Short mmCIF file of C-alpha atoms and ligand atoms in Angstrom, two decimals:
data_model
loop_
_atom_site.label_atom_id
_atom_site.label_comp_id
_atom_site.label_asym_id
_atom_site.label_seq_id
_atom_site.Cartn_x
_atom_site.Cartn_y
_atom_site.Cartn_z
CA UNK A 1 117.72 -7.38 -43.51
CA UNK A 2 115.07 -6.43 -46.21
CA UNK A 3 116.70 -9.11 -48.09
CA UNK A 4 115.47 -6.88 -51.60
CA UNK A 5 112.49 -6.14 -50.76
CA UNK A 6 111.60 -1.66 -50.04
CA UNK A 7 109.54 -1.92 -47.19
CA UNK A 8 109.57 -4.66 -43.61
CA UNK A 9 105.96 -4.80 -44.57
CA UNK A 10 106.01 -5.67 -48.39
CA UNK A 11 108.80 -7.91 -47.19
CA UNK A 12 106.79 -9.77 -44.49
CA UNK A 13 103.42 -10.09 -46.69
CA UNK A 14 105.57 -12.39 -48.76
CA UNK A 15 106.82 -14.17 -45.73
CA UNK A 16 103.32 -15.78 -45.21
CA UNK A 17 103.66 -18.50 -46.46
CA UNK A 18 106.42 -19.65 -44.67
CA UNK A 19 105.37 -17.93 -41.39
CA UNK A 20 102.43 -20.40 -41.63
CA UNK A 21 104.31 -23.53 -41.96
CA UNK A 22 106.03 -22.91 -38.73
CA UNK A 23 103.48 -22.00 -37.14
CA UNK A 24 101.51 -25.57 -37.23
CA UNK A 25 104.25 -26.89 -36.15
CA UNK A 26 102.36 -25.85 -32.58
CA UNK A 27 100.02 -28.53 -33.14
CA UNK A 28 100.75 -30.45 -30.73
CA UNK A 29 101.37 -28.05 -28.60
CA UNK A 30 97.67 -27.00 -28.90
CA UNK A 31 97.07 -30.82 -28.48
CA UNK A 32 98.29 -31.05 -25.32
CA UNK A 33 96.98 -27.49 -24.01
CA UNK A 34 93.39 -29.50 -24.55
CA UNK A 35 94.08 -32.27 -23.16
CA UNK A 36 95.11 -30.64 -20.02
CA UNK A 37 91.89 -28.46 -19.56
CA UNK A 38 89.06 -30.06 -18.02
CA UNK A 39 85.21 -28.69 -16.91
CA UNK A 40 86.22 -25.91 -19.54
CA UNK A 41 82.57 -24.21 -21.00
CA UNK A 42 82.75 -21.12 -21.34
CA UNK A 43 85.96 -18.73 -23.52
CA UNK A 44 86.42 -15.11 -23.68
CA UNK A 45 89.50 -13.99 -26.04
CA UNK A 46 90.98 -10.83 -24.62
CA UNK A 47 93.56 -8.51 -27.51
CA UNK A 48 93.69 -5.32 -29.11
CA UNK A 49 92.97 -3.62 -32.74
CA UNK A 50 94.51 -7.17 -35.39
CA UNK A 51 94.92 -9.46 -32.22
CA UNK A 52 91.31 -8.36 -31.44
CA UNK A 53 89.74 -9.60 -35.94
CA UNK A 54 92.10 -12.44 -34.89
CA UNK A 55 89.87 -12.71 -31.80
CA UNK A 56 86.36 -12.37 -33.44
CA UNK A 57 87.31 -15.02 -36.09
CA UNK A 58 87.88 -17.23 -33.36
CA UNK A 59 83.87 -16.61 -31.52
CA UNK A 60 82.76 -17.68 -35.48
CA UNK A 61 84.98 -21.00 -35.19
CA UNK A 62 84.83 -22.09 -31.92
CA UNK A 63 80.83 -21.41 -31.41
CA UNK A 64 79.98 -23.02 -34.63
CA UNK A 65 82.68 -26.05 -34.40
CA UNK A 66 83.52 -27.05 -31.24
CA UNK A 67 79.89 -25.31 -29.54
CA UNK A 68 81.70 -23.44 -27.19
CA UNK A 69 79.39 -20.08 -25.57
CA UNK A 70 82.44 -17.51 -26.59
CA UNK A 71 83.11 -14.35 -26.22
CA UNK A 72 85.21 -11.29 -27.15
CA UNK A 73 86.73 -8.94 -25.38
CA UNK A 74 88.41 -5.69 -25.52
CA UNK A 75 91.51 -5.97 -23.97
CA UNK A 76 90.90 -1.92 -22.54
CA UNK A 77 87.18 -2.45 -21.46
CA UNK A 78 87.95 -5.82 -20.49
CA UNK A 79 87.95 -3.81 -16.50
CA UNK A 80 84.77 -2.27 -17.28
CA UNK A 81 83.07 -5.52 -17.84
CA UNK A 82 82.01 -8.05 -15.10
CA UNK A 83 83.11 -10.78 -17.43
CA UNK A 84 81.58 -13.84 -15.31
CA UNK A 85 84.59 -15.19 -15.42
CA UNK A 86 85.06 -18.57 -13.07
CA UNK A 87 87.53 -21.64 -12.99
CA UNK A 88 85.40 -23.10 -15.23
CA UNK A 89 86.27 -20.52 -18.09
CA UNK A 90 89.40 -19.49 -20.19
CA UNK A 91 90.45 -16.87 -21.07
CA UNK A 92 92.59 -16.61 -24.28
CA UNK A 93 94.30 -13.77 -24.76
CA UNK A 94 96.28 -12.98 -27.95
CA UNK A 95 99.22 -9.99 -28.73
CA UNK A 96 101.99 -10.28 -30.65
CA UNK A 97 104.48 -8.47 -28.96
CA UNK A 98 103.23 -10.03 -25.82
CA UNK A 99 104.43 -6.50 -23.55
CA UNK A 100 100.43 -4.47 -24.81
CA UNK A 101 99.52 -3.13 -21.41
CA UNK A 102 96.00 -3.38 -21.62
CA UNK A 103 96.69 -6.69 -22.42
CA UNK A 104 98.71 -7.79 -19.85
CA UNK A 105 96.81 -5.68 -16.86
CA UNK A 106 93.95 -8.22 -18.48
CA UNK A 107 96.03 -10.72 -18.40
CA UNK A 108 96.60 -10.45 -13.76
CA UNK A 109 93.11 -9.98 -14.11
CA UNK A 110 91.82 -12.93 -14.64
CA UNK A 111 94.67 -15.50 -13.21
CA UNK A 112 92.77 -14.27 -10.48
CA UNK A 113 89.86 -16.89 -11.28
CA UNK A 114 90.12 -18.99 -14.87
CA UNK A 115 92.57 -20.42 -16.41
CA UNK A 116 94.79 -18.44 -19.74
CA UNK A 117 95.84 -18.74 -22.50
CA UNK A 118 98.41 -16.80 -23.91
CA UNK A 119 99.36 -16.74 -27.86
CA UNK A 120 102.33 -14.38 -28.48
CA UNK A 121 104.92 -14.33 -30.60
CA UNK A 122 107.76 -12.57 -28.82
CA UNK A 123 109.71 -15.32 -27.65
CA UNK A 124 109.96 -14.64 -23.57
CA UNK A 125 107.45 -11.60 -23.90
CA UNK A 126 105.62 -10.81 -20.42
CA UNK A 127 102.54 -12.34 -21.66
CA UNK A 128 104.62 -15.98 -22.10
CA UNK A 129 105.38 -15.53 -18.56
CA UNK A 130 102.12 -14.10 -17.02
CA UNK A 131 99.83 -16.58 -18.96
CA UNK A 132 99.37 -20.91 -17.50
CA UNK A 133 99.64 -21.88 -21.17
CA UNK A 134 102.01 -20.20 -23.96
CA UNK A 135 101.19 -20.54 -27.60
CA UNK A 136 103.35 -19.35 -29.94
CA UNK A 137 102.16 -17.73 -33.52
CA UNK A 138 106.44 -18.44 -34.75
CA UNK A 139 105.98 -16.26 -37.11
CA UNK A 140 109.33 -14.83 -36.87
CA UNK A 141 110.66 -10.84 -35.60
CA UNK A 142 107.95 -8.72 -37.29
CA UNK A 143 109.12 -5.12 -38.31
CA UNK A 144 106.46 -3.77 -40.14
CA UNK A 145 104.32 -1.21 -37.50
CA UNK A 146 101.27 -2.84 -39.09
CA UNK A 147 100.93 -6.30 -38.02
CA UNK A 148 100.49 -8.76 -40.93
CA UNK A 149 102.27 -12.03 -40.96
CA UNK A 150 101.90 -12.14 -37.65
CA UNK A 151 97.82 -12.23 -38.16
CA UNK A 152 98.02 -14.78 -40.54
CA UNK A 153 100.12 -16.78 -37.76
CA UNK A 154 97.31 -16.13 -34.94
CA UNK A 155 94.37 -16.99 -36.75
CA UNK A 156 96.26 -20.24 -37.61
CA UNK A 157 96.83 -21.06 -33.59
CA UNK A 158 93.54 -20.25 -33.87
CA UNK A 159 91.68 -21.99 -36.40
CA UNK A 160 94.43 -25.47 -34.49
CA UNK A 161 93.10 -24.77 -31.47
CA UNK A 162 89.28 -24.86 -32.74
CA UNK A 163 89.64 -27.85 -34.80
CA UNK A 164 91.65 -30.35 -31.92
CA UNK A 165 89.09 -28.68 -30.06
CA UNK A 166 86.35 -29.80 -31.97
CA UNK A 167 88.31 -33.21 -33.55
CA UNK A 168 87.75 -32.12 -36.97
CA UNK A 169 90.33 -33.60 -39.13
CA UNK A 170 89.72 -32.15 -42.49
CA UNK A 171 89.90 -28.61 -40.69
CA UNK A 172 93.36 -29.93 -39.63
CA UNK A 173 93.98 -31.41 -42.85
CA UNK A 174 92.93 -28.64 -45.39
CA UNK A 175 94.74 -26.07 -43.22
CA UNK A 176 98.51 -27.35 -44.38
CA UNK A 177 97.00 -26.66 -48.03
CA UNK A 178 96.67 -22.79 -47.08
CA UNK A 179 100.14 -21.63 -47.18
CA UNK A 180 100.01 -22.40 -51.28
CA UNK A 181 96.94 -20.46 -52.23
CA UNK A 182 98.61 -17.68 -50.39
CA UNK A 183 101.67 -18.41 -53.00
CA UNK A 184 99.05 -17.47 -55.36
CA UNK A 185 97.37 -14.96 -54.60
CA UNK A 186 101.11 -13.32 -54.02
CA UNK A 187 101.49 -13.74 -57.86
CA UNK A 188 98.56 -11.64 -58.86
CA UNK A 189 99.92 -9.15 -56.80
CA UNK A 190 100.78 -6.67 -60.15
CA UNK A 191 96.68 -5.76 -60.18
CA UNK A 192 96.60 -5.37 -56.90
CA UNK A 193 98.97 -2.76 -57.54
CA UNK A 194 96.31 -1.08 -60.19
CA UNK A 195 93.42 -1.21 -58.18
CA UNK A 196 96.15 1.11 -55.46
CA UNK A 197 96.73 3.29 -58.51
CA UNK A 198 92.99 4.22 -59.09
CA UNK A 199 92.54 4.99 -55.82
CA UNK A 200 94.92 6.41 -53.62
CA UNK A 201 92.67 10.52 -54.07
CA UNK A 202 89.86 8.03 -52.35
CA UNK A 203 88.53 10.02 -48.70
CA UNK A 204 87.27 7.46 -47.62
CA UNK A 205 86.70 3.62 -48.19
CA UNK A 206 84.13 1.18 -46.63
CA UNK A 207 84.71 -2.60 -46.06
CA UNK A 208 82.20 -5.41 -45.41
CA UNK A 209 81.91 -8.38 -45.01
CA UNK A 210 79.83 -11.39 -43.69
CA UNK A 211 79.99 -13.99 -40.84
CA UNK A 212 84.39 -14.65 -41.02
CA UNK A 213 84.77 -12.07 -43.53
CA UNK A 214 83.33 -9.46 -40.57
CA UNK A 215 86.48 -9.76 -39.14
CA UNK A 216 88.23 -9.35 -42.84
CA UNK A 217 86.84 -6.82 -42.97
CA UNK A 218 87.32 -4.92 -39.71
CA UNK A 219 91.41 -5.70 -40.35
CA UNK A 220 91.24 -4.44 -44.14
CA UNK A 221 89.81 -1.09 -42.76
CA UNK A 222 92.24 -0.76 -39.84
CA UNK A 223 95.03 -2.01 -42.26
CA UNK A 224 94.26 1.31 -44.24
CA UNK A 225 93.58 3.97 -42.23
CA UNK A 226 97.12 2.90 -40.24
CA UNK A 227 99.45 3.08 -43.20
CA UNK A 228 97.79 5.42 -45.89
CA UNK A 229 95.35 8.20 -43.21
CA UNK A 230 92.19 7.46 -45.41
CA UNK A 231 89.57 7.07 -42.99
CA UNK A 232 88.25 3.91 -44.12
CA UNK A 233 85.03 1.72 -42.44
CA UNK A 234 84.51 -2.07 -42.00
CA UNK A 235 81.33 -3.33 -41.49
CA UNK A 236 79.06 -6.37 -41.50
CA UNK A 237 77.60 -5.78 -45.26
CA UNK A 238 73.66 -6.84 -42.88
CA UNK A 239 74.33 -3.63 -41.19
CA UNK A 240 75.24 -1.27 -43.87
CA UNK A 241 71.32 -0.41 -45.30
CA UNK A 242 71.05 0.77 -40.68
CA UNK A 243 72.70 3.93 -40.96
CA UNK A 244 75.60 3.74 -43.58
CA UNK A 245 74.09 3.25 -47.07
CA UNK A 246 74.21 6.94 -46.19
CA UNK A 247 76.95 8.03 -46.70
CA UNK A 248 77.93 6.30 -50.13
CA UNK A 249 77.67 7.44 -53.00
CA UNK A 250 80.06 7.44 -56.05
CA UNK A 251 83.00 9.41 -54.25
CA UNK A 252 83.07 6.11 -51.77
CA UNK A 253 85.27 2.59 -52.97
CA UNK A 254 83.85 0.07 -51.38
CA UNK A 255 85.73 -3.98 -50.58
CA UNK A 256 83.54 -6.68 -50.90
CA UNK A 257 84.77 -9.78 -49.26
CA UNK A 258 82.81 -12.27 -50.96
CA UNK A 259 84.63 -16.44 -50.50
CA UNK A 260 82.89 -18.96 -51.70
CA UNK A 261 80.00 -20.20 -49.72
CA UNK A 262 76.96 -19.95 -47.36
CA UNK A 263 76.74 -15.77 -47.65
CA UNK A 264 78.43 -15.51 -51.10
CA UNK A 265 74.60 -14.43 -52.49
CA UNK A 266 73.54 -12.04 -49.28
CA UNK A 267 77.03 -11.09 -49.35
CA UNK A 268 76.39 -9.94 -53.11
CA UNK A 269 72.88 -8.40 -52.70
CA UNK A 270 74.73 -5.89 -50.61
CA UNK A 271 77.08 -5.48 -53.67
CA UNK A 272 74.19 -4.18 -55.70
CA UNK A 273 73.02 -1.98 -53.03
CA UNK A 274 75.66 0.25 -53.22
CA UNK A 275 76.65 -0.06 -56.50
CA UNK A 276 72.98 0.80 -57.05
CA UNK A 277 74.19 4.33 -54.83
CA UNK A 278 77.02 4.52 -57.60
CA UNK A 279 79.57 3.33 -55.59
CA UNK A 280 83.02 1.74 -56.84
CA UNK A 281 83.22 -2.04 -56.11
CA UNK A 282 86.64 -4.10 -55.20
CA UNK A 283 84.60 -6.91 -55.11
CA UNK A 284 87.07 -10.12 -53.11
CA UNK A 285 85.80 -13.42 -54.56
CA UNK A 286 86.35 -16.55 -56.05
CA UNK A 287 87.37 -17.27 -59.42
CA UNK A 288 84.91 -18.47 -60.31
CA UNK A 289 82.26 -18.01 -63.26
CA UNK A 290 79.70 -16.41 -61.80
CA UNK A 291 82.27 -14.50 -59.52
CA UNK A 292 83.13 -13.47 -62.92
CA UNK A 293 80.30 -12.54 -64.38
CA UNK A 294 79.80 -9.45 -62.31
CA UNK A 295 79.76 -5.98 -63.12
CA UNK A 296 81.74 -3.90 -61.00
CA UNK A 297 84.63 -1.14 -61.21
CA UNK A 298 87.24 -3.89 -59.75
CA UNK A 299 87.37 -7.22 -58.77
CA UNK A 300 90.51 -9.52 -57.79
CA UNK A 301 89.86 -13.46 -57.43
CA UNK A 302 90.92 -16.22 -55.23
CA UNK A 303 90.84 -20.03 -55.84
CA UNK A 304 87.71 -21.24 -55.16
CA UNK A 305 88.58 -24.12 -53.98
CA UNK A 306 89.47 -21.62 -50.84
CA UNK A 307 86.08 -21.70 -49.20
CA UNK A 308 84.15 -19.03 -46.34
CA UNK A 309 85.88 -21.41 -42.97
CA UNK A 310 89.39 -21.06 -44.76
CA UNK A 311 89.25 -17.80 -46.07
CA UNK A 312 90.06 -15.79 -43.45
CA UNK A 313 93.23 -16.79 -43.48
CA UNK A 314 94.07 -15.60 -47.66
CA UNK A 315 91.26 -12.88 -48.25
CA UNK A 316 93.23 -10.59 -46.34
CA UNK A 317 95.99 -10.47 -48.56
CA UNK A 318 94.89 -8.26 -50.90
CA UNK A 319 93.85 -6.11 -48.45
CA UNK A 320 97.52 -5.63 -46.67
CA UNK A 321 98.33 -4.92 -50.26
CA UNK A 322 95.74 -2.44 -51.27
CA UNK A 323 96.80 -0.69 -48.01
CA UNK A 324 100.67 -1.04 -48.73
CA UNK A 325 100.61 0.26 -52.50
CA UNK A 326 98.35 3.12 -51.89
CA UNK A 327 100.78 3.72 -48.59
CA UNK A 328 103.47 3.51 -51.18
CA UNK A 329 101.14 5.74 -54.09
CA UNK A 330 100.70 8.34 -51.79
CA UNK A 331 104.72 8.86 -50.90
CA UNK A 332 104.04 7.50 -47.29
CA UNK A 333 106.22 5.29 -44.96
CA UNK A 334 104.47 1.87 -44.33
CA UNK A 335 106.83 0.86 -41.58
CA UNK A 336 106.59 4.28 -39.76
CA UNK A 337 102.89 5.27 -39.29
CA UNK A 338 102.86 8.32 -38.20
CA UNK A 339 101.64 8.29 -34.21
CA UNK A 340 101.58 4.73 -33.75
CA UNK A 341 104.07 2.15 -32.28
CA UNK A 342 104.55 -1.14 -32.49
CA UNK A 343 103.68 -1.94 -29.12
CA UNK A 344 101.97 -0.21 -26.81
CA UNK A 345 103.54 0.09 -23.36
CA UNK A 346 100.84 2.11 -21.99
CA UNK A 347 97.41 2.62 -20.69
C1 LIG B 401 97.37 -2.96 -36.06
C2 LIG B 401 98.34 -3.40 -35.02
C3 LIG B 401 98.10 -3.05 -34.18
C4 LIG B 401 97.82 -4.15 -32.24
C5 LIG B 401 97.80 -3.37 -31.43
C6 LIG B 401 97.83 -5.36 -29.84
O1 LIG B 401 98.55 -3.24 -37.21
O2 LIG B 401 99.52 -4.04 -34.71
O3 LIG B 401 96.23 -2.54 -33.94
O4 LIG B 401 97.34 -5.68 -33.05
O5 LIG B 401 98.25 -3.08 -30.64
O6 LIG B 401 99.15 -5.33 -30.10
P1 LIG B 401 99.63 -6.79 -30.18
O7 LIG B 401 99.01 -7.87 -30.53
O8 LIG B 401 101.47 -7.09 -29.84
O9 LIG B 401 99.12 -6.46 -28.42
#
């Protein structure tokens, strides 16, 4: 079943180009759903864990491209917030399994007032029966406990949704090119293996990014915690100086996510800030002269045609691989992290 791979997680990371090609088929369904909705003046995403990180990306995209105010709420916190939902609110639930108890509970509550959409990977799961509309991520079954290809597919669903909502044809077209960029990253896997060997004994890690790369930083840190048991924090790059900079020293590697675009220069000045405190930097940025000239301990570059807007779908891949290979270097089983289950059916 693992088709020659040592673990499901590695197989699933490598399937991400195919997963996305399948997700893109959902375009027509998403178009139909959007044409059926009217008078929506607010959107609220609800999810847990990795699906919550995909939701955060959705907020950036929808607000910046379609101008609709969008919130993101953790499913386990949904019941404690007033939320102010009404018939003009669209509530989008993102759940790979479609069985997460917190998410299902929130979905039932949202159904009382608002139109609901579930973005789900598992066919026929509970969330698909509860929601008014269903969008399938079509990533295929995911066996590794850590979500990888389903995350990428959730992102692609959100990109499709935002691009159709905003009638952004250029973004819709550019999505078709993403699978080949993913293949490009996977071809450079050996570089990540080298980095993993070097940092496998670190006690703490930081991941920083700005704007659309902030959820990528959160997701990179979550993957590392889950399967390597190394403490990791994901931070908005600009927040570091408001507290956590006090922790930075030469024992803490900092992963800097720096795709080309509006936030690039500011992220690079945050890189200089942590470098000045002695941190070892692992920088993920564009393959261009400007990036390559930075003198950091380690770097991984990605085709600079992938700009900030598409970066979340591609820049997460080296971070998934980094977690995977650190887990292997530490002698762990990345498919079965301790204390975790693929599907969380308790609140
Ligand atoms: C992390 C991970 C979890 C899930 C979370 C929500 O790798 O897999 O954080 O993302 O438990 O699960 P779903 O999406 O099934 O609702």
